[in-house]
Amino acid sequence: MIFTTKAEYGVRLLVELGRQANDAPVALKTIAENEGLPLAYLERIVALLKRADLVESTRGAHGGYRLAREPEKVTMDEVVLALEGSVAPMSCFVDESDDTRVLCSHVDDGEACATKLLWLRVQGGVIEALRRTTLAELVAFSAKQDVAQSDQTLGSALPLQSTA
Amino acid sequence: MIFTTKAEYGVRLLVELGRQANDAPVALKTIAENEGLPLAYLERIVALLKRADLVESTRGAHGGYRLAREPEKVTMDEVVLALEGSVAPMSCFVDESDDTRVLCSHVDDGEACATKLLWLRVQGGVIEALRRTTLAELVAFSAKQDVAQSDQTLGSALPLQSTA
DNA sequence: CTTAATCCTACCAATGCGGTAGGAGAAACC
DNA sequence: GGTTTCTCCTACCGCATTGGTAGGATTAAG
């Protein structure tokens, strides 16, 4: 069970934005360079965040993106939902309509499969974990990481960017 | 985020075995027909369960598979681990060694990415949900489904707990 | 010795993922 | 006004994985 890089990159992008205290927009190019991620791909990802009103943009020179809310008010369930489309442990769990309907292809219509109970619990566990994590927490976490890194050997920090 | 059909089919297979009270082996063909799943594919899946000592087999005519343990003692974290190889919310979370090492390709060696905290929590939520679900529960659940189906021709009597 | 089952391995089509390319609009700055 | 620097949009593409198939070898019951 795995999230795609959309979630990974999107969350990283938001963390980068969250680290900026001021409300000056940040260009995607800056973020791409900071994180070592492909710019063109990030563009498509940030579009998802904008569509979900998690991010605001200003076009033109000196433009870029900023958070639409304070990091404390951004929970990860919203973020991952915007990026991945759904939080479903099984393909038949993807909710087409607005209610969380279970559509399992291998069972009679309207019937639940034997594994419904299990996947519901897993889904609940994931959503709960996502919801209790805010962007502010991740920003603070990454800041702590930075301190730890700069405390250690600065020179021997391998520039191991696997960016081909 | 999605599990593959290996987990789905594998759990269903175990539920089918769990429904048999006696210890007579059940042929895969029977299970395939009951569940409407491709036999050849099930063969590969049940091999994973056998390798993890969740299932025992007897070859030859009148052979088949049976549970290696009572359903009460089979927890789903073991099952999913055997079927999917790992329970990792992100590709860099796949543990190659025995400890749960985080190997993130986009960060310096030994360093955690900004999203480590998040994926750790998600992974924890999933594993906890899996661990507290036993095969016996799923067997009982599927039995209840059967009763509901034969009683009222429409099994919507289940209190589907939404994203609470 | 036929039949019914587990085993094993190679193969294959489709899908989705991660990434690229090439532009068209919009605003700042000279 | 033109250039630069951004956001935006859409089409395309290689590749790995998934789900499934094929074909056979092995084992045991009757």
XYZ file of C-alpha atoms (C1' of nucleotides) in Angstrom:
388
model
C 0.000 0.000 0.000
C 1.551 3.163 -1.151
C 0.809 6.786 -1.794
C 2.058 8.229 -5.044
C 4.632 10.968 -5.280
C 1.845 13.444 -5.772
C 1.175 13.281 -2.058
C 4.856 13.303 -1.221
C 5.731 16.252 -3.440
C 2.571 18.140 -2.640
C 3.120 17.939 1.089
C 6.725 18.985 0.665
C 5.607 21.899 -1.410
C 3.221 23.004 1.302
C 5.913 22.641 3.929
C 8.174 24.876 1.871
C 5.425 27.458 1.667
C 4.738 27.103 5.375
C 8.330 27.869 6.228
C 7.940 31.336 4.789
C 6.565 33.460 7.575
C 5.807 36.458 5.355
C 3.125 36.338 2.748
C 5.331 37.043 -0.228
C 4.618 34.526 -2.971
C 7.229 31.884 -3.639
C 8.014 30.843 -7.194
C 7.702 27.176 -7.987
C 11.182 27.230 -9.446
C 12.599 28.076 -6.028
C 10.771 25.190 -4.419
C 11.785 22.811 -7.176
C 15.425 23.718 -6.647
C 15.219 23.559 -2.873
C 13.641 20.134 -2.876
C 15.292 18.763 -5.977
C 12.022 18.060 -7.735
C 11.110 18.477 -11.410
C 9.496 21.849 -11.983
C 7.068 20.831 -14.700
C 5.729 18.027 -12.557
C 5.341 20.334 -9.572
C 3.246 22.638 -11.697
C 0.675 19.937 -12.181
C 0.709 19.088 -8.507
C 0.272 22.637 -7.289
C -2.709 22.964 -9.595
C -4.434 20.318 -7.492
C -3.697 22.257 -4.332
C -5.023 25.416 -5.839
C -8.201 23.749 -6.988
C -8.745 22.691 -3.382
C -8.205 26.244 -2.106
C -5.159 25.264 -0.138
C -2.905 27.595 -2.070
C -3.203 30.971 -3.736
C -1.288 32.143 -6.754
C -0.206 35.422 -8.307
C 0.821 35.348 -11.904
C 3.494 37.247 -13.729
C 6.970 38.256 -12.685
C 7.646 38.180 -8.933
C 4.613 35.959 -8.716
C 4.310 32.544 -7.147
C 2.314 30.667 -4.565
C 1.419 31.198 -0.925
C -0.707 29.343 1.569
C -4.368 30.224 1.525
C -4.576 29.599 5.285
C -2.331 29.514 8.315
C -0.464 26.218 8.587
C -2.241 25.459 11.859
C -5.529 25.266 10.044
C -4.390 22.933 7.291
C -4.916 19.268 8.093
C -3.363 16.517 6.068
C -6.575 14.700 5.267
C -7.638 17.662 3.196
C -4.238 17.827 1.556
C -3.983 14.177 0.654
C -7.549 14.121 -0.567
C -6.822 17.032 -2.869
C -3.662 15.398 -4.166
C -4.670 11.774 -4.478
C -8.346 12.192 -5.184
C -9.406 9.804 -2.456
C -8.117 7.951 0.560
C -9.153 4.464 -0.340
C -7.347 1.313 0.741
C -8.928 -0.652 -2.091
C -9.884 0.278 -5.588
C -13.536 -0.568 -5.006
C -13.522 1.990 -2.179
C -13.171 5.002 -4.410
C -16.277 7.041 -3.838
C -17.773 8.215 -7.095
C -20.676 10.022 -5.546
C -20.549 12.235 -2.497
C -21.428 9.560 0.023
C -18.876 6.949 0.920
C -20.381 4.113 -0.991
C -18.653 0.804 -1.236
C -18.675 -0.558 -4.738
C -17.041 -3.908 -4.973
C -16.782 -5.357 -8.424
C -16.539 -8.962 -7.369
C -19.699 -9.199 -5.334
C -23.365 -9.067 -6.059
C -24.711 -5.602 -6.543
C -25.211 -3.746 -3.295
C -23.562 -6.489 -1.324
C -20.493 -5.962 0.769
C -17.507 -8.202 0.290
C -16.146 -10.229 3.166
C -13.286 -7.796 3.481
C -15.377 -4.676 3.816
C -14.962 -4.543 7.579
C -11.206 -4.726 7.267
C -10.790 -2.027 4.651
C -13.151 0.255 6.486
C -11.007 0.016 9.573
C -7.833 0.629 7.610
C -9.361 3.606 5.899
C -10.461 4.947 9.246
C -6.981 4.559 10.663
C -5.423 6.408 7.759
C -7.914 9.230 7.796
C -7.552 9.677 11.517
C -3.788 9.831 11.261
C -4.035 12.352 8.462
C -6.562 14.512 10.215
C -4.664 14.858 13.423
C -1.557 16.070 11.587
C -1.402 19.733 10.656
C 0.874 21.458 8.241
C 2.233 23.512 11.143
C 3.480 20.327 12.776
C 5.333 19.284 9.669
C 6.864 22.711 9.292
C 8.102 22.588 12.867
C 9.389 19.063 12.309
C 11.347 20.027 9.227
C 12.793 23.042 11.011
C 14.044 20.763 13.767
C 15.608 18.525 11.170
C 17.465 21.475 9.744
C 18.899 22.392 13.121
C 20.059 18.852 13.642
C 21.677 18.859 10.246
C 23.528 22.142 10.640
C 24.644 21.124 14.114
C 26.358 18.120 12.676
C 29.189 18.300 10.216
C 28.410 20.902 7.651
C 31.118 19.952 5.209
C 30.490 16.225 5.189
C 26.841 16.615 4.367
C 26.844 14.595 1.204
C 25.316 16.469 -1.708
C 23.741 13.213 -2.743
C 21.047 14.599 -4.960
C 19.920 11.732 -7.094
C 18.591 14.101 -9.711
C 20.126 12.169 -12.563
C -3.502 4.937 -1.597
C -4.580 1.490 -2.459
C -3.901 -2.130 -1.686
C -3.581 -4.483 -4.613
C -5.916 -7.337 -5.305
C -3.407 -9.680 -3.736
C -4.532 -8.464 -0.346
C -8.167 -8.509 -1.347
C -8.131 -11.991 -2.822
C -5.828 -13.365 -0.161
C -8.042 -12.223 2.676
C -11.102 -13.566 0.933
C -9.363 -16.861 0.486
C -8.588 -17.013 4.180
C -12.166 -16.138 5.049
C -13.350 -18.982 2.869
C -11.021 -21.348 4.684
C -12.106 -19.947 8.021
C -15.739 -20.687 7.292
C -14.963 -24.381 7.214
C -15.176 -25.590 10.767
C -13.683 -28.999 10.048
C -10.092 -29.450 9.073
C -10.701 -31.085 5.729
C -8.625 -29.356 3.059
C -10.460 -27.162 0.582
C -9.435 -27.184 -3.054
C -8.529 -23.846 -4.594
C -10.912 -24.565 -7.412
C -13.806 -24.536 -4.979
C -12.752 -21.189 -3.548
C -12.217 -19.743 -6.992
C -15.727 -20.702 -7.988
C -17.282 -19.482 -4.762
C -15.640 -16.099 -4.955
C -15.558 -15.746 -8.711
C -11.811 -15.338 -8.868
C -9.326 -16.700 -11.429
C -7.880 -19.972 -10.233
C -4.404 -19.575 -11.684
C -4.017 -16.223 -10.020
C -5.212 -17.584 -6.691
C -2.540 -20.227 -6.884
C 0.140 -17.581 -6.820
C -1.533 -15.784 -3.967
C -1.971 -18.814 -1.782
C 1.709 -19.554 -2.243
C 2.450 -16.325 -0.376
C 0.185 -17.370 2.457
C 1.840 -20.737 2.667
C 5.295 -19.224 2.740
C 4.170 -17.185 5.738
C 2.855 -20.289 7.524
C -0.686 -19.020 7.489
C -1.947 -21.933 5.448
C -1.140 -25.607 5.091
C -1.513 -27.680 1.975
C -1.942 -31.312 1.033
C -1.167 -32.318 -2.503
C -2.765 -34.804 -4.772
C -6.392 -35.721 -5.249
C -8.704 -34.727 -2.404
C -6.031 -32.267 -1.416
C -6.299 -28.561 -0.849
C -5.599 -25.924 1.756
C -6.544 -25.358 5.371
C -5.693 -22.761 7.958
C -2.506 -23.379 9.871
C -4.027 -21.744 12.963
C -7.413 -20.990 14.442
C -8.948 -17.872 12.898
C -8.859 -16.125 16.285
C -5.086 -16.213 16.238
C -4.648 -14.798 12.754
C -4.313 -11.036 12.691
C -4.544 -9.050 9.515
C -1.200 -7.288 9.841
C 0.486 -10.633 9.394
C -1.761 -11.476 6.477
C -1.307 -8.228 4.601
C 2.413 -8.270 5.233
C 2.632 -11.746 3.743
C 0.571 -10.744 0.721
C 1.857 -7.264 -0.055
C 5.396 -7.609 1.191
C 5.209 -4.517 3.324
C 2.814 -2.013 4.790
C 4.387 1.200 3.581
C 2.499 4.382 2.787
C 5.345 5.631 0.622
C 7.782 3.839 -1.613
C 10.780 5.048 0.380
C 9.251 3.362 3.428
C 9.792 -0.166 2.224
C 12.049 -1.757 4.778
C 14.817 -3.700 3.172
C 16.420 -4.816 6.385
C 14.621 -6.070 9.456
C 14.358 -2.697 11.160
C 11.926 -0.149 9.837
C 14.436 2.064 8.162
C 13.340 5.113 6.271
C 15.139 5.447 2.988
C 14.090 8.530 1.146
C 15.648 9.027 -2.234
C 15.283 12.782 -2.290
C 17.085 13.620 0.906
C 20.626 13.338 2.120
C 21.657 9.981 3.400
C 20.336 9.218 6.857
C 18.244 12.334 6.879
C 14.500 12.263 7.163
C 12.347 14.103 4.688
C 9.915 16.744 5.851
C 7.093 14.282 5.432
C 8.552 11.534 7.566
C 6.394 12.412 10.545
C 3.259 12.217 8.455
C 3.925 8.901 6.793
C 5.008 7.374 10.069
C 1.682 8.296 11.599
C -0.231 6.948 8.625
C 1.712 3.728 8.691
C 1.018 3.419 12.395
C -2.675 3.934 11.850
C -2.822 1.272 9.178
C -0.836 -1.278 11.116
C -2.912 -0.723 14.213
C -6.131 -1.180 12.275
C -4.779 -4.352 10.718
C -3.487 -5.757 13.957
C -6.703 -5.371 15.866
C -8.676 -7.236 13.200
C -8.640 -11.010 13.333
C -9.649 -13.491 10.708
C -12.332 -14.754 13.070
C -13.980 -11.338 13.001
C -14.094 -11.309 9.236
C -15.500 -14.805 9.142
C -18.252 -13.788 11.551
C -18.885 -10.651 9.530
C -19.241 -12.559 6.297
C -21.563 -15.034 7.977
C -23.762 -12.175 9.112
C -23.788 -10.844 5.588
C -25.052 -14.171 4.372
C -27.889 -14.178 6.861
C -28.841 -10.651 5.938
C -28.805 -11.590 2.296
C -31.005 -14.625 2.635
C -33.345 -12.844 5.019
C -34.197 -9.628 3.267
C -32.782 -9.850 -0.238
C -31.065 -6.511 0.271
C -28.181 -6.159 2.650
C -28.274 -2.431 3.315
C -28.969 -3.008 6.991
C -25.335 -2.394 7.787
C -24.611 0.808 9.699
C -21.934 2.091 7.378
C -19.753 4.326 9.468
C -18.614 7.208 7.303
C -15.482 9.282 7.640
C -16.007 10.029 11.300
C -2.801 -45.248 -14.471
C -6.039 -42.016 -14.554
C -7.576 -38.140 -12.189
C -7.449 -34.287 -9.207
C -5.049 -31.507 -6.944
C -0.707 -28.549 -5.570
C 3.374 -26.407 -7.403
C 6.383 -23.679 -10.524
C 7.879 -20.429 -14.057
C 7.581 -17.873 -18.003
C 4.853 -14.809 -20.549
C 1.612 -10.968 -21.740
C -1.672 -6.888 -22.141
C -3.201 -2.948 -19.904
C -2.894 0.611 -16.755
C -1.070 4.302 -14.258
C 2.816 6.765 -12.719
C 6.480 9.939 -13.091
C 8.314 12.967 -16.135
C 8.914 15.958 -20.509
C 7.738 19.385 -24.128
C 5.908 23.282 -25.806
C 3.546 26.619 -25.585
C -0.144 30.584 -24.214
C -1.585 34.285 -20.770
C -0.290 37.800 -17.030
C 2.232 40.999 -14.475
C 6.597 43.509 -13.202
C 10.526 46.126 -14.884
C 13.427 48.474 -18.117
C 6.666 48.422 -25.871
C 9.396 44.701 -25.186
C 11.501 41.562 -22.379
C 11.562 38.790 -18.584
C 9.515 35.957 -15.241
C 6.168 33.787 -13.666
C 1.583 30.896 -13.711
C -1.257 27.984 -16.495
C -2.683 24.326 -19.820
C -2.518 20.126 -22.659
C -0.597 16.629 -25.079
C 2.751 13.086 -25.155
C 5.922 9.114 -23.618
C 8.840 5.459 -21.372
C 8.503 2.388 -17.946
C 7.225 -0.570 -13.998
C 3.720 -2.911 -11.926
C -0.545 -5.293 -11.787
C -3.671 -8.663 -12.955
C -4.165 -12.499 -15.534
C -2.854 -16.603 -18.695
C -0.385 -20.837 -20.320
C 1.713 -24.857 -19.789
C 3.652 -28.005 -17.572
C 5.810 -30.803 -13.579
C 4.876 -33.240 -9.177
C 2.100 -35.704 -5.845
C -1.407 -38.638 -4.120
C -6.120 -41.027 -4.153
C -8.981 -44.545 -6.189
